[in-house]
Amino acid sequence: MTVPPRGTSAVRRLASGGRSWRLIAVALVVIVPVTLFASIILMTPSPSMLLGGGADGNCAEAATGPGAATPGTDLSKTARSDIPEDYLALYKKFGKQIGVQWNVLAAIGKRETNHGRSSLPGVRSGTNYAGAAGPMQFLVSTWGGQAKMKIEPGINGYASDGDGDGFGDVYNPADAILGAAKMLKRNGAPDDLRKAIFVYNRATWYVDQVLEIAKRYAATGEIGVPAEADPACDSGFVDSAPDDVVRQILQYALAQRGKPYRWGGTGPDAFDCSGIIYMAYRNAGLSIPRTTFGQWPFGERIEQGEEQPGDLVFFNAGPGTSKDNPGHVGMVVSPGTMIEARCTLCGPIKVTTYRDRPNIVGFTRPLRNDTVLAQLKRAQT
């Protein structure tokens, strides 16, 4: 039997005026032990969106195309019996379009509002005590400032149009699930799920619960990693580019996802770490050094925390490298994430996180090099 969400979430102290973790812990202790686990798993809809992001309009358009996903052999009996068919189709559809695990989306939907079936405040109208709304429980402020808004370029939030009506409605399951998929993708999914889910709701116990539910929804009992995201859904990264030049660089690099690593490769079928960067800059009409060893001294040094899309992040990795002679490089696509061709055994080219990676040597901005500035100036005349 499905138990409706109840209780309160410890992470809510940030949005509810500063309740302490100790008070929340005491409150949880008084819950009847027999029902403790069920109560925690299905608690009050939470204002999970504690960080903002950008709306990905192109992804919304791609996601509203024909052919919504239908249940398949990757579903467990639990998933088939517990997830409503319309919600399941949306989890599968937008999980595939954005490139995140459908069962993780479904697990968040279960944990937040029991797939929209909860009758608590904020699920179908209004907000809960902390300002969260809709089946995926976005804070309205991180949705875009309004519960329903027209989707236009430059929206500062995750408001999304999942049903193709031109509006992002936080109470509309299609819009909300698409927005949740984008947020997971922006913050590390499908590779760094713990980080992505933690950003969704900043509590380690919440991360553990979502991952456990996701496993129960998968036929194999494992979460798995989906195919690389549809290139049409790169707009979240591309739209964050500071200018058209960086946008061209990112578009080329992101289009190479899923291709294999090959030492010395510069495409079109395979690349090494510096080769994909070299070719991405060439795509924008710019010439930079071909190798990691040449790219490191080429760009202007950037302090960590100030990097932006198109910048390079270098690592002390590989034979003969050191803190002053990095041997691996990736390209920043958004704060904390990069696209990289890592190694032959590391899987295909993909977007990964770098903040938790060891041996970061530093960041550079090739676009500040005098040679590149001269190339840009000639292109403008």
mmCIF file of C-alpha atoms in Angstrom:
data_model
loop_
_atom_site.group_PDB
_atom_site.id
_atom_site.type_symbol
_atom_site.label_atom_id
_atom_site.label_comp_id
_atom_site.label_asym_id
_atom_site.label_seq_id
_atom_site.Cartn_x
_atom_site.Cartn_y
_atom_site.Cartn_z
ATOM 1 C CA MET A 1 0.000 0.000 0.000
ATOM 2 C CA THR A 2 1.268 3.441 -0.853
ATOM 3 C CA VAL A 3 1.513 5.800 2.095
ATOM 4 C CA PRO A 4 0.952 9.514 1.348
ATOM 5 C CA PRO A 5 3.898 11.817 2.092
ATOM 6 C CA ARG A 6 4.068 13.169 5.621
ATOM 7 C CA GLY A 7 6.483 14.735 8.091
ATOM 8 C CA THR A 8 9.119 17.403 7.461
ATOM 9 C CA SER A 9 12.503 17.462 5.840
ATOM 10 C CA ALA A 10 15.625 18.415 7.792
ATOM 11 C CA VAL A 11 17.069 20.335 4.877
ATOM 12 C CA ARG A 12 14.179 22.753 5.067
ATOM 13 C CA ARG A 13 15.822 24.903 7.718
ATOM 14 C CA LEU A 14 17.389 27.015 4.945
ATOM 15 C CA ALA A 15 13.991 27.881 3.544
ATOM 16 C CA SER A 16 11.906 27.950 6.728
ATOM 17 C CA GLY A 17 13.629 30.520 8.888
ATOM 18 C CA GLY A 18 16.547 28.632 10.418
ATOM 19 C CA ARG A 19 15.274 25.587 12.283
ATOM 20 C CA SER A 20 18.230 23.689 13.628
ATOM 21 C CA TRP A 21 19.203 20.170 12.602
ATOM 22 C CA ARG A 22 19.038 19.178 16.280
ATOM 23 C CA LEU A 23 15.359 20.141 16.557
ATOM 24 C CA ILE A 24 14.552 18.211 13.392
ATOM 25 C CA ALA A 25 16.431 15.178 14.695
ATOM 26 C CA VAL A 26 14.487 15.300 17.973
ATOM 27 C CA ALA A 27 11.234 15.535 16.054
ATOM 28 C CA LEU A 28 12.113 12.425 14.072
ATOM 29 C CA VAL A 29 12.969 10.451 17.188
ATOM 30 C CA VAL A 30 9.416 10.775 18.523
ATOM 31 C CA ILE A 31 7.920 9.108 15.447
ATOM 32 C CA VAL A 32 6.604 5.656 16.189
ATOM 33 C CA PRO A 33 9.512 3.263 15.381
ATOM 34 C CA VAL A 34 7.393 0.845 13.400
ATOM 35 C CA THR A 35 6.447 3.554 10.894
ATOM 36 C CA LEU A 36 9.703 5.494 10.938
ATOM 37 C CA PHE A 37 11.118 4.234 7.651
ATOM 38 C CA ALA A 38 7.869 4.639 5.728
ATOM 39 C CA SER A 39 7.384 8.117 7.143
ATOM 40 C CA ILE A 40 10.874 9.207 6.157
ATOM 41 C CA ILE A 41 10.640 7.781 2.652
ATOM 42 C CA LEU A 42 7.336 9.499 1.941
ATOM 43 C CA MET A 43 7.490 12.758 3.867
ATOM 44 C CA THR A 44 6.110 16.207 3.139
ATOM 45 C CA PRO A 45 6.754 17.593 -0.342
ATOM 46 C CA SER A 46 10.030 19.434 -0.039
ATOM 47 C CA PRO A 47 11.224 22.782 -1.417
ATOM 48 C CA SER A 48 14.090 21.004 -3.037
ATOM 49 C CA MET A 49 15.300 23.616 -5.482
ATOM 50 C CA LEU A 50 17.840 25.435 -3.315
ATOM 51 C CA LEU A 51 20.006 26.501 -6.262
ATOM 52 C CA GLY A 52 18.993 28.240 -9.467
ATOM 53 C CA GLY A 53 19.860 27.517 -13.075
ATOM 54 C CA GLY A 54 18.972 28.264 -16.670
ATOM 55 C CA ALA A 55 15.954 27.239 -18.667
ATOM 56 C CA ASP A 56 16.680 25.001 -21.629
ATOM 57 C CA GLY A 57 14.130 26.010 -24.236
ATOM 58 C CA ASN A 58 15.503 23.834 -27.036
ATOM 59 C CA CYS A 59 15.272 20.754 -24.828
ATOM 60 C CA ALA A 60 11.644 21.544 -24.142
ATOM 61 C CA GLU A 61 10.957 21.643 -27.869
ATOM 62 C CA ALA A 62 12.774 18.373 -28.456
ATOM 63 C CA ALA A 63 10.999 16.741 -25.553
ATOM 64 C CA THR A 64 7.560 17.574 -26.901
ATOM 65 C CA GLY A 65 8.133 15.731 -30.152
ATOM 66 C CA PRO A 66 6.214 12.609 -31.140
ATOM 67 C CA GLY A 67 6.649 9.272 -29.485
ATOM 68 C CA ALA A 68 6.532 9.461 -25.700
ATOM 69 C CA ALA A 69 8.283 6.530 -24.078
ATOM 70 C CA THR A 70 6.253 3.564 -22.868
ATOM 71 C CA PRO A 71 6.994 0.939 -20.204
ATOM 72 C CA GLY A 72 9.611 -1.574 -21.194
ATOM 73 C CA THR A 73 11.722 -4.414 -19.946
ATOM 74 C CA ASP A 74 13.780 -2.105 -17.719
ATOM 75 C CA LEU A 75 10.876 -1.804 -15.262
ATOM 76 C CA SER A 76 10.640 -3.783 -12.057
ATOM 77 C CA LYS A 77 7.339 -5.120 -10.763
ATOM 78 C CA THR A 78 7.451 -2.371 -8.154
ATOM 79 C CA ALA A 79 7.714 0.284 -10.843
ATOM 80 C CA ARG A 80 4.875 -1.204 -12.870
ATOM 81 C CA SER A 81 2.537 -1.330 -9.900
ATOM 82 C CA ASP A 82 3.530 1.922 -8.203
ATOM 83 C CA ILE A 83 4.101 4.533 -10.937
ATOM 84 C CA PRO A 84 1.027 5.892 -12.749
ATOM 85 C CA GLU A 85 1.243 5.287 -16.486
ATOM 86 C CA ASP A 86 1.169 8.970 -17.427
ATOM 87 C CA TYR A 87 3.964 9.793 -14.988
ATOM 88 C CA LEU A 88 6.011 6.801 -16.088
ATOM 89 C CA ALA A 89 5.800 7.928 -19.715
ATOM 90 C CA LEU A 90 7.048 11.385 -18.703
ATOM 91 C CA TYR A 91 9.917 10.059 -16.579
ATOM 92 C CA LYS A 92 11.033 7.847 -19.458
ATOM 93 C CA LYS A 93 10.564 10.498 -22.117
ATOM 94 C CA PHE A 94 12.419 13.338 -20.436
ATOM 95 C CA GLY A 95 15.024 11.074 -18.899
ATOM 96 C CA LYS A 96 15.965 9.989 -22.406
ATOM 97 C CA GLN A 97 15.783 13.464 -23.925
ATOM 98 C CA ILE A 98 17.909 15.151 -21.258
ATOM 99 C CA GLY A 99 20.228 12.207 -20.638
ATOM 100 C CA VAL A 100 19.473 11.326 -17.020
ATOM 101 C CA GLN A 101 18.215 8.111 -15.437
ATOM 102 C CA TRP A 102 14.429 7.833 -15.695
ATOM 103 C CA ASN A 103 14.279 5.818 -12.480
ATOM 104 C CA VAL A 104 16.083 8.573 -10.564
ATOM 105 C CA LEU A 105 13.517 11.072 -11.825
ATOM 106 C CA ALA A 106 10.795 8.650 -10.773
ATOM 107 C CA ALA A 107 12.381 8.149 -7.362
ATOM 108 C CA ILE A 108 12.372 11.904 -6.762
ATOM 109 C CA GLY A 109 8.746 12.078 -7.882
ATOM 110 C CA LYS A 110 7.916 9.280 -5.454
ATOM 111 C CA ARG A 111 9.831 10.811 -2.579
ATOM 112 C CA GLU A 112 8.420 14.297 -3.090
ATOM 113 C CA THR A 113 4.687 13.781 -3.774
ATOM 114 C CA ASN A 114 4.057 10.087 -4.445
ATOM 115 C CA HIS A 115 3.960 10.865 -8.191
ATOM 116 C CA GLY A 116 1.561 13.758 -7.720
ATOM 117 C CA ARG A 117 -0.959 11.743 -5.696
ATOM 118 C CA SER A 118 -0.322 13.546 -2.427
ATOM 119 C CA SER A 119 -3.163 15.791 -1.249
ATOM 120 C CA LEU A 120 -0.912 17.971 0.906
ATOM 121 C CA PRO A 121 -0.636 21.736 0.296
ATOM 122 C CA GLY A 122 1.548 22.820 -2.608
ATOM 123 C CA VAL A 123 1.143 19.775 -4.830
ATOM 124 C CA ARG A 124 -1.789 20.884 -7.019
ATOM 125 C CA SER A 125 -2.081 24.533 -5.998
ATOM 126 C CA GLY A 126 -0.440 27.058 -3.716
ATOM 127 C CA THR A 127 2.778 26.118 -1.917
ATOM 128 C CA ASN A 128 3.764 24.196 1.154
ATOM 129 C CA TYR A 129 5.095 25.951 4.269
ATOM 130 C CA ALA A 130 8.467 26.584 2.617
ATOM 131 C CA GLY A 131 7.243 27.789 -0.757
ATOM 132 C CA ALA A 132 7.556 24.527 -2.730
ATOM 133 C CA ALA A 133 5.024 23.677 -5.406
ATOM 134 C CA GLY A 134 4.040 21.030 -7.926
ATOM 135 C CA PRO A 135 4.610 17.290 -8.231
ATOM 136 C CA MET A 136 8.415 17.675 -8.237
ATOM 137 C CA GLN A 137 8.381 20.343 -5.494
ATOM 138 C CA PHE A 138 10.295 23.274 -6.913
ATOM 139 C CA LEU A 139 10.676 26.425 -4.894
ATOM 140 C CA VAL A 140 8.759 28.960 -6.975
ATOM 141 C CA SER A 141 11.778 31.275 -6.785
ATOM 142 C CA THR A 142 13.980 28.720 -8.531
ATOM 143 C CA TRP A 143 11.255 27.774 -10.985
ATOM 144 C CA GLY A 144 11.447 31.313 -12.347
ATOM 145 C CA GLY A 145 9.634 33.509 -9.847
ATOM 146 C CA GLN A 146 6.112 32.572 -10.897
ATOM 147 C CA ALA A 147 4.241 29.287 -10.729
ATOM 148 C CA LYS A 148 3.258 29.648 -14.388
ATOM 149 C CA MET A 149 5.197 31.720 -16.866
ATOM 150 C CA LYS A 150 5.768 32.051 -20.588
ATOM 151 C CA ILE A 151 8.941 30.304 -21.691
ATOM 152 C CA GLU A 152 11.252 32.879 -23.203
ATOM 153 C CA PRO A 153 15.048 33.158 -23.615
ATOM 154 C CA GLY A 154 16.906 34.289 -20.532
ATOM 155 C CA ILE A 155 14.609 32.813 -17.884
ATOM 156 C CA ASN A 156 16.495 32.668 -14.603
ATOM 157 C CA GLY A 157 15.194 29.364 -13.341
ATOM 158 C CA TYR A 158 14.147 25.860 -14.293
ATOM 159 C CA ALA A 159 10.703 26.733 -15.659
ATOM 160 C CA SER A 160 10.173 24.344 -18.575
ATOM 161 C CA ASP A 161 7.622 23.624 -21.265
ATOM 162 C CA GLY A 162 7.149 19.880 -21.327
ATOM 163 C CA ASP A 163 3.767 19.787 -23.064
ATOM 164 C CA GLY A 164 4.458 22.294 -25.834
ATOM 165 C CA ASP A 165 1.957 24.982 -24.833
ATOM 166 C CA GLY A 166 4.603 27.684 -24.516
ATOM 167 C CA PHE A 167 4.306 27.975 -20.737
ATOM 168 C CA GLY A 168 6.183 26.512 -17.789
ATOM 169 C CA ASP A 169 3.611 25.487 -15.177
ATOM 170 C CA VAL A 170 5.100 24.133 -11.951
ATOM 171 C CA TYR A 171 1.877 22.132 -11.315
ATOM 172 C CA ASN A 172 1.927 20.531 -14.768
ATOM 173 C CA PRO A 173 3.617 17.102 -14.460
ATOM 174 C CA ALA A 174 5.210 17.335 -17.923
ATOM 175 C CA ASP A 175 6.682 20.761 -17.217
ATOM 176 C CA ALA A 176 7.818 19.861 -13.694
ATOM 177 C CA ILE A 177 9.456 16.563 -14.645
ATOM 178 C CA LEU A 178 11.298 18.198 -17.549
ATOM 179 C CA GLY A 179 12.531 20.906 -15.171
ATOM 180 C CA ALA A 180 13.706 18.302 -12.673
ATOM 181 C CA ALA A 181 15.565 16.411 -15.400
ATOM 182 C CA LYS A 182 17.361 19.598 -16.410
ATOM 183 C CA MET A 183 18.356 20.337 -12.846
ATOM 184 C CA LEU A 184 19.808 16.864 -12.354
ATOM 185 C CA LYS A 185 21.688 17.141 -15.632
ATOM 186 C CA ARG A 186 23.046 20.587 -14.826
ATOM 187 C CA ASN A 187 24.397 19.382 -11.496
ATOM 188 C CA GLY A 188 26.172 16.164 -12.424
ATOM 189 C CA ALA A 189 23.739 13.500 -13.652
ATOM 190 C CA PRO A 190 23.981 10.938 -15.099
ATOM 191 C CA ASP A 191 27.544 10.387 -13.866
ATOM 192 C CA ASP A 192 27.646 12.040 -10.436
ATOM 193 C CA LEU A 193 24.211 11.180 -9.109
ATOM 194 C CA ARG A 194 24.989 11.769 -5.452
ATOM 195 C CA LYS A 195 26.008 15.347 -6.192
ATOM 196 C CA ALA A 196 23.058 15.988 -8.505
ATOM 197 C CA ILE A 197 20.505 14.668 -6.000
ATOM 198 C CA PHE A 198 22.188 16.480 -3.116
ATOM 199 C CA VAL A 199 21.759 19.776 -4.974
ATOM 200 C CA TYR A 200 18.095 18.883 -5.470
ATOM 201 C CA ASN A 201 17.717 18.470 -1.710
ATOM 202 C CA ARG A 202 20.713 19.157 0.510
ATOM 203 C CA ALA A 203 20.589 16.161 2.830
ATOM 204 C CA THR A 204 22.611 12.969 2.575
ATOM 205 C CA TRP A 205 19.724 10.872 3.903
ATOM 206 C CA TYR A 206 17.560 12.231 1.075
ATOM 207 C CA VAL A 207 20.192 11.179 -1.468
ATOM 208 C CA ASP A 208 20.303 7.680 0.036
ATOM 209 C CA GLN A 209 16.515 7.363 -0.046
ATOM 210 C CA VAL A 210 16.196 8.489 -3.665
ATOM 211 C CA LEU A 211 18.923 6.108 -4.819
ATOM 212 C CA GLU A 212 17.297 3.215 -2.948
ATOM 213 C CA ILE A 213 13.904 3.918 -4.539
ATOM 214 C CA ALA A 214 15.546 4.228 -7.971
ATOM 215 C CA LYS A 215 17.102 0.788 -7.560
ATOM 216 C CA ARG A 216 13.740 -0.720 -6.631
ATOM 217 C CA TYR A 217 12.230 0.740 -9.808
ATOM 218 C CA ALA A 218 14.857 -0.823 -12.092
ATOM 219 C CA ALA A 219 14.354 -4.376 -13.329
ATOM 220 C CA THR A 220 18.009 -5.160 -12.610
ATOM 221 C CA GLY A 221 18.007 -3.581 -9.162
ATOM 222 C CA GLU A 222 20.738 -1.217 -10.342
ATOM 223 C CA ILE A 223 20.399 2.411 -11.312
ATOM 224 C CA GLY A 224 22.493 2.197 -14.465
ATOM 225 C CA VAL A 225 23.745 4.946 -16.765
ATOM 226 C CA PRO A 226 21.617 6.028 -19.748
ATOM 227 C CA ALA A 227 22.806 6.720 -23.266
ATOM 228 C CA GLU A 228 24.373 10.128 -23.775
ATOM 229 C CA ALA A 229 21.952 13.049 -23.910
ATOM 230 C CA ASP A 230 20.346 14.061 -27.165
ATOM 231 C CA PRO A 231 22.513 16.842 -28.667
ATOM 232 C CA ALA A 232 19.314 18.897 -29.027
ATOM 233 C CA CYS A 233 19.340 19.216 -25.244
ATOM 234 C CA ASP A 234 22.736 20.883 -25.013
ATOM 235 C CA SER A 235 21.116 24.307 -24.897
ATOM 236 C CA GLY A 236 21.400 24.439 -21.117
ATOM 237 C CA PHE A 237 25.167 24.546 -21.484
ATOM 238 C CA VAL A 238 25.205 26.491 -24.732
ATOM 239 C CA ASP A 239 22.819 29.186 -23.503
ATOM 240 C CA SER A 240 25.117 29.892 -20.566
ATOM 241 C CA ALA A 241 27.957 30.816 -22.935
ATOM 242 C CA PRO A 242 29.118 34.416 -22.411
ATOM 243 C CA ASP A 243 29.179 35.176 -26.165
ATOM 244 C CA ASP A 244 28.684 33.722 -29.632
ATOM 245 C CA VAL A 245 32.305 32.581 -29.936
ATOM 246 C CA VAL A 246 32.106 30.449 -26.806
ATOM 247 C CA ARG A 247 28.728 29.201 -27.965
ATOM 248 C CA GLN A 248 30.281 27.865 -31.183
ATOM 249 C CA ILE A 249 33.085 26.239 -29.211
ATOM 250 C CA LEU A 250 30.672 24.493 -26.860
ATOM 251 C CA GLN A 251 28.348 23.346 -29.638
ATOM 252 C CA TYR A 252 31.172 21.523 -31.392
ATOM 253 C CA ALA A 253 32.595 19.959 -28.240
ATOM 254 C CA LEU A 254 29.224 18.778 -26.927
ATOM 255 C CA ALA A 255 28.344 17.253 -30.291
ATOM 256 C CA GLN A 256 31.271 14.822 -29.850
ATOM 257 C CA ARG A 257 29.796 13.140 -26.774
ATOM 258 C CA GLY A 258 29.634 9.380 -27.033
ATOM 259 C CA LYS A 259 32.641 9.127 -29.362
ATOM 260 C CA PRO A 260 35.654 7.119 -28.182
ATOM 261 C CA TYR A 261 38.962 8.348 -26.805
ATOM 262 C CA ARG A 262 41.963 7.873 -29.074
ATOM 263 C CA TRP A 263 45.461 9.109 -28.243
ATOM 264 C CA GLY A 264 46.402 11.788 -30.767
ATOM 265 C CA GLY A 265 42.857 11.894 -32.127
ATOM 266 C CA THR A 266 41.412 15.082 -33.574
ATOM 267 C CA GLY A 267 38.240 13.544 -34.995
ATOM 268 C CA PRO A 268 35.984 13.176 -36.627
ATOM 269 C CA ASP A 269 35.468 9.706 -35.128
ATOM 270 C CA ALA A 270 37.643 9.908 -31.986
ATOM 271 C CA PHE A 271 39.596 12.437 -29.936
ATOM 272 C CA ASP A 272 42.101 12.691 -27.134
ATOM 273 C CA CYS A 273 41.755 15.214 -24.309
ATOM 274 C CA SER A 274 43.445 18.128 -26.041
ATOM 275 C CA GLY A 275 42.307 17.110 -29.523
ATOM 276 C CA ILE A 276 38.628 17.775 -28.861
ATOM 277 C CA ILE A 277 39.494 21.210 -27.433
ATOM 278 C CA TYR A 278 41.780 22.041 -30.352
ATOM 279 C CA MET A 279 39.047 21.148 -32.849
ATOM 280 C CA ALA A 280 36.313 22.942 -30.892
ATOM 281 C CA TYR A 281 38.298 26.171 -31.075
ATOM 282 C CA ARG A 282 39.003 25.584 -34.763
ATOM 283 C CA ASN A 283 35.247 25.271 -35.265
ATOM 284 C CA ALA A 284 34.992 28.863 -34.048
ATOM 285 C CA GLY A 285 37.751 29.943 -36.439
ATOM 286 C CA LEU A 286 40.449 30.099 -33.757
ATOM 287 C CA SER A 287 43.879 28.464 -33.661
ATOM 288 C CA ILE A 288 45.311 27.268 -30.337
ATOM 289 C CA PRO A 289 48.067 24.730 -29.546
ATOM 290 C CA ARG A 290 47.283 21.097 -30.307
ATOM 291 C CA THR A 291 48.577 19.352 -27.157
ATOM 292 C CA THR A 292 47.876 19.657 -23.443
ATOM 293 C CA PHE A 293 51.495 20.670 -22.864
ATOM 294 C CA GLY A 294 51.053 23.511 -25.346
ATOM 295 C CA GLN A 295 47.577 24.544 -24.195
ATOM 296 C CA TRP A 296 48.582 24.939 -20.514
ATOM 297 C CA PRO A 297 50.901 27.961 -20.955
ATOM 298 C CA PHE A 298 48.825 29.410 -23.816
ATOM 299 C CA GLY A 299 45.762 30.759 -22.024
ATOM 300 C CA GLU A 300 45.523 33.406 -19.326
ATOM 301 C CA ARG A 301 45.440 31.836 -15.842
ATOM 302 C CA ILE A 302 42.036 32.002 -14.128
ATOM 303 C CA GLU A 303 41.451 31.587 -10.408
ATOM 304 C CA GLN A 304 39.336 28.604 -9.418
ATOM 305 C CA GLY A 305 35.786 29.789 -8.869
ATOM 306 C CA GLU A 306 36.042 32.354 -11.657
ATOM 307 C CA GLU A 307 36.078 29.878 -14.531
ATOM 308 C CA GLN A 308 33.344 30.076 -17.139
ATOM 309 C CA PRO A 309 32.213 28.041 -20.176
ATOM 310 C CA GLY A 310 34.979 27.673 -22.754
ATOM 311 C CA ASP A 311 37.779 27.869 -20.182
ATOM 312 C CA LEU A 312 40.140 24.924 -19.727
ATOM 313 C CA VAL A 313 40.778 22.920 -16.555
ATOM 314 C CA PHE A 314 44.090 21.049 -16.266
ATOM 315 C CA PHE A 315 45.092 18.035 -14.193
ATOM 316 C CA ASN A 316 48.344 16.519 -12.986
ATOM 317 C CA ALA A 317 47.673 13.180 -14.667
ATOM 318 C CA GLY A 318 49.589 10.926 -17.005
ATOM 319 C CA PRO A 319 53.233 9.896 -17.421
ATOM 320 C CA GLY A 320 55.818 12.626 -16.982
ATOM 321 C CA THR A 321 53.394 15.232 -15.696
ATOM 322 C CA SER A 322 53.636 17.369 -12.587
ATOM 323 C CA LYS A 323 51.955 20.304 -10.876
ATOM 324 C CA ASP A 324 53.699 22.617 -13.331
ATOM 325 C CA ASN A 325 53.321 20.354 -16.342
ATOM 326 C CA PRO A 326 49.749 18.996 -16.519
ATOM 327 C CA GLY A 327 49.003 16.070 -18.764
ATOM 328 C CA HIS A 328 45.217 16.109 -18.940
ATOM 329 C CA VAL A 329 42.738 18.822 -19.874
ATOM 330 C CA GLY A 330 38.986 19.292 -20.020
ATOM 331 C CA MET A 331 36.754 22.136 -21.166
ATOM 332 C CA VAL A 332 34.435 23.872 -18.706
ATOM 333 C CA VAL A 333 30.810 23.778 -19.883
ATOM 334 C CA SER A 334 29.203 25.088 -16.682
ATOM 335 C CA PRO A 335 30.442 25.745 -13.129
ATOM 336 C CA GLY A 336 31.741 22.439 -11.782
ATOM 337 C CA THR A 337 31.306 20.456 -15.007
ATOM 338 C CA MET A 338 33.452 19.864 -18.049
ATOM 339 C CA ILE A 339 33.474 17.861 -21.245
ATOM 340 C CA GLU A 340 36.468 15.568 -21.510
ATOM 341 C CA ALA A 341 38.026 12.752 -23.489
ATOM 342 C CA ARG A 342 39.704 11.057 -20.558
ATOM 343 C CA CYS A 343 41.329 7.755 -21.537
ATOM 344 C CA THR A 344 40.804 4.577 -23.539
ATOM 345 C CA LEU A 345 39.368 2.665 -20.574
ATOM 346 C CA CYS A 346 37.396 5.593 -19.155
ATOM 347 C CA GLY A 347 34.465 5.339 -21.512
ATOM 348 C CA PRO A 348 33.305 7.690 -24.259
ATOM 349 C CA ILE A 349 33.635 11.458 -24.371
ATOM 350 C CA LYS A 350 31.146 12.890 -21.894
ATOM 351 C CA VAL A 351 30.266 15.697 -19.526
ATOM 352 C CA THR A 352 31.658 15.033 -16.054
ATOM 353 C CA THR A 353 32.289 16.912 -12.827
ATOM 354 C CA TYR A 354 35.679 18.301 -11.874
ATOM 355 C CA ARG A 355 35.221 19.893 -8.454
ATOM 356 C CA ASP A 356 35.727 16.599 -6.642
ATOM 357 C CA ARG A 357 38.548 15.420 -8.905
ATOM 358 C CA PRO A 358 42.050 15.294 -7.420
ATOM 359 C CA ASN A 359 45.171 16.866 -8.909
ATOM 360 C CA ILE A 360 43.623 19.962 -10.476
ATOM 361 C CA VAL A 361 46.555 22.119 -11.574
ATOM 362 C CA GLY A 362 44.589 25.181 -12.628
ATOM 363 C CA PHE A 363 42.353 26.934 -15.133
ATOM 364 C CA THR A 364 43.119 29.016 -18.211
ATOM 365 C CA ARG A 365 41.179 31.150 -20.683
ATOM 366 C CA PRO A 366 42.569 30.745 -24.218
ATOM 367 C CA LEU A 367 40.355 33.591 -25.432
ATOM 368 C CA ARG A 368 42.553 36.022 -23.487
ATOM 369 C CA ASN A 369 45.702 35.035 -25.383
ATOM 370 C CA ASP A 370 47.039 37.856 -27.575
ATOM 371 C CA THR A 371 47.143 35.600 -30.638
ATOM 372 C CA VAL A 372 43.486 34.654 -30.207
ATOM 373 C CA LEU A 373 42.483 38.247 -29.554
ATOM 374 C CA ALA A 374 44.135 39.205 -32.836
ATOM 375 C CA GLN A 375 42.282 36.413 -34.633
ATOM 376 C CA LEU A 376 38.977 37.619 -33.169
ATOM 377 C CA LYS A 377 39.723 41.189 -34.196
ATOM 378 C CA ARG A 378 40.477 40.138 -37.788
ATOM 379 C CA ALA A 379 37.249 38.137 -37.901
ATOM 380 C CA GLN A 380 35.251 41.217 -36.911
ATOM 381 C CA THR A 381 36.707 43.430 -39.647
#
